Amino acid sequence: MDLPGPALPIDPLLPDLLAALKSRGQAVLQAPPGAGKTTRVPLAMLGHVEGRIVMLEPRRLAARAAAERMAETLGETAGGRVGYRVRGEAKTSRETKIEVVTEGILTRMMQSDPGLEGIGAVIFDEFHERSLNADLGLALILEARAALREDLQLVVMSATLDAAPVAALMGDAPLLTAEGRAFPVDTRWLDTALPARARLPEGVAELTLKALSETEGGVLVFLPGEGEIRRTAALLSPKLPDDVHLQPLFGAMAFKDQRAALTPAPQGRKLVLATSIAETSLTIPDIRVVVDAGQARRARFDPNSGMSRLVTERVSLAEAEQRRGRAGRVAYGTCYRLWTRGQEGALPAFPPAEIETADLTGLALELALWGASALPFLTPPPPGPLAEAQALLRNLGALDGQDRITAHGKAMAALPLHPRLAHMLLRAGQGAAPLAALLAERDILQGAPADLSLRLKALADPRRYQHDHSHPIRRDALERVKQEAKRLARLAPGDQGLDPSDMAALAYPDRIGLRRKGDAPRYLLSGGKGAVFDPADPLAQTRLIVATDLDGDPREARIRQALPISEAALRALFPDLIRWQDLCHWSERDNRILAKSQETLGALVLAERNWSAPPEARARAALDGIRALGLAQCGMSPAARRLQARVALLREEGADLPDVSDAALLERAEDWLLPHLTKIRNAEDLKALDLHEALRNSLDWEQQQRLDHLAPAHFTTPLDRRVPIDYSGGQPEIAVRLQEMFGVTEHPVIGPRRLPLKITLLSPAQRPVQVTTDLPRFWDTSYADVRKDMRGQYPRHPWPENPREADPTLRAKRRGT
DNA sequence: CTCTCCCT
């Protein structure tokens, strides 16, 4: 391959790549950083492709840089044969054959022209980063290739050794692997693991001092975030030798401060404390040593709350390798890892693909716009979050009841904004552009109170704001927001004259907050989640707010930015969402039925009044009360329990009767219990219930007859007295005066299997004398002894010698007889 | 013990 410029490790592979493209139309190219794939591959394909070549980069900076370097190789500047197009900026011309674009641009191109007319090849660079847009873009390209454009050439380039799954997804595309051009890096692990409780900054500071003493050259330390960087810097600075220059580096820093970290130190050693921004986005020259704390902070979208929150996690092996590689760009290097060799096996191989953890609202909108049902994703979007995203889009009016895209949804998809903000801009018009820009970008105020109108003021007149307020404006963020606001204003329809609060409420109908009772500034959000202000925040007394930025804590989110809003404004904005609802339910807290009408906005109750609920509704609420309190507390009188036990006994004996255990009764409660609950008001009423009759009536007539016959409630004594039978034990039993049983010569039995009744025979003073299940045998055996005792104790009572033939009696003998 | 990074 004959390309201008110095030879690169990728060069020998380029003929193979062209051959693969010629025969198969696609290829996967795997090459480590420094192999030269980004600048070489498009140039090599120039002249072998009919139409333009489009190359995707995950970052604007990288897209611009790649285009400029390639143009330079051709002796041109960007905008000639090589051009680029990123958000808000394009340098292309009619001459342009190679167009470097950021990943979102491709989606837009495909949505407006699925056949990609005029384009002959698409190259995905840095595909291993697995950005949401790259995954979507590849799925769309594969589908377009299958249906419309078999001739479209496709190259997927990846830095890591895990390209096989992509090649498989592409229908076993040829897989080419190149060597990189980097210097070896010596890896040093900890000898013993850091204690689980150890603080990261302490550990990193110690390891960094060790690295400084053992090596030469620039040192790059990887930490998870700004906070850790600041704390580590505070620990290190008093202990550093004079020739070491410490530089923090993270995304929120002003660009000029970032530049300081990126320029070589004039003398002495540079020590850069960086986030993962230095992993791929920014290259720092002169680094010979890497210290890796082994953690990464990532956004994780929680579909339940509809918010992203940050989690700090262990790095994956792929990230650790990428970090390590940063020490070998200029010379042999050294990498210190804040973990042991043994712990390495527990690290995941790769970080999760963005599609697995991100907010999928934008993706769901793109899918609806594309219209196909199942795209060939390398990792399909997880169904739960996708369904949540679709629900939000329906709320915003972007999807109809059948999840088809609406005209409004199409207009939303055309805007370079999150669907929430796109909806807001379309409904509110131009006036919403500054707010949309503020909400889309990083916060421009550092350490300021939550009130979003402060940001609007700072944006409108920074100088005056700075004069009136002490917290600083982040100048770089301000510039970005200003530019963005200008762009969005051009894309927006005519202004509708809404307040910023109204606009924000349009974007976040699920984050309207109503202050809870109490001193703490805690809020219930219309989406059902909880949120809380810093108690010192001036907005903390406001009754109604729109929370535009929350930290995503799943228990109770902290409100970072919000606007106050009036109830009147909400009524005007959401006439369809605010409605009266009748509510009759059991309150477990109050132990009573609550019946009221509520005016609600989602989970919020704006107003309420009493409601006289119909008996049917009250009965259902009462039933929930019974379920909450348990049947044992509600109406299971001794009579009801006895009935239950009688049925249970017969069922055990094999009788065909319904199950009336508590569990079964609750299960069937709607059938037998509901009509008896119409007058219930509270737990007292439930406790006063007697369900004996209801329970009995739950059996049909024939069943009742059988029950009474086989397991009667009472035993009738020879004196015609009805004694209740106790069915609560293992065997039904009664207690009866011994003398009342005189003359009984057959033992009474229960049930179809003729289970003998357990009889406790009592003395005249109601003391148990004998327990028997065989009365005739008792008369014949132990009665004689009992009689002897009893005669002594109760001489005035009859103790006949032959009880089988005596008359039953409860009386004493008359005096003198 | 105040937020990593990126994009239409």
Coordinates of C-alpha atoms (C1' of nucleotides) in Angstrom, one line a residue, chain A residues 60 87 102 199 251 310 549 560, chain B:
Chain A
R60 CA -16.2 15.5 18.4
R87 CA -22.8 18.6 16.3
T102 CA -19.7 11.6 15.3
R199 CA -9.7 4.9 52.0
G251 CA -14.1 16.9 32.6
L310 CA -23.5 7.5 39.6
D549 CA -31.9 17.7 38.3
R560 CA -29.8 19.7 42.7
Chain B
dC1 C1' -17.6 13.1 52.5
dT2 C1' -21.2 17.9 46.3
dC3 C1' -21.3 14.6 39.3
dT4 C1' -17.4 9.8 35.3
dC5 C1' -17.7 10.4 30.2
dC6 C1' -20.1 11.2 25.6
dC7 C1' -23.6 12.5 21.7
dT8 C1' -27.9 14.2 17.6

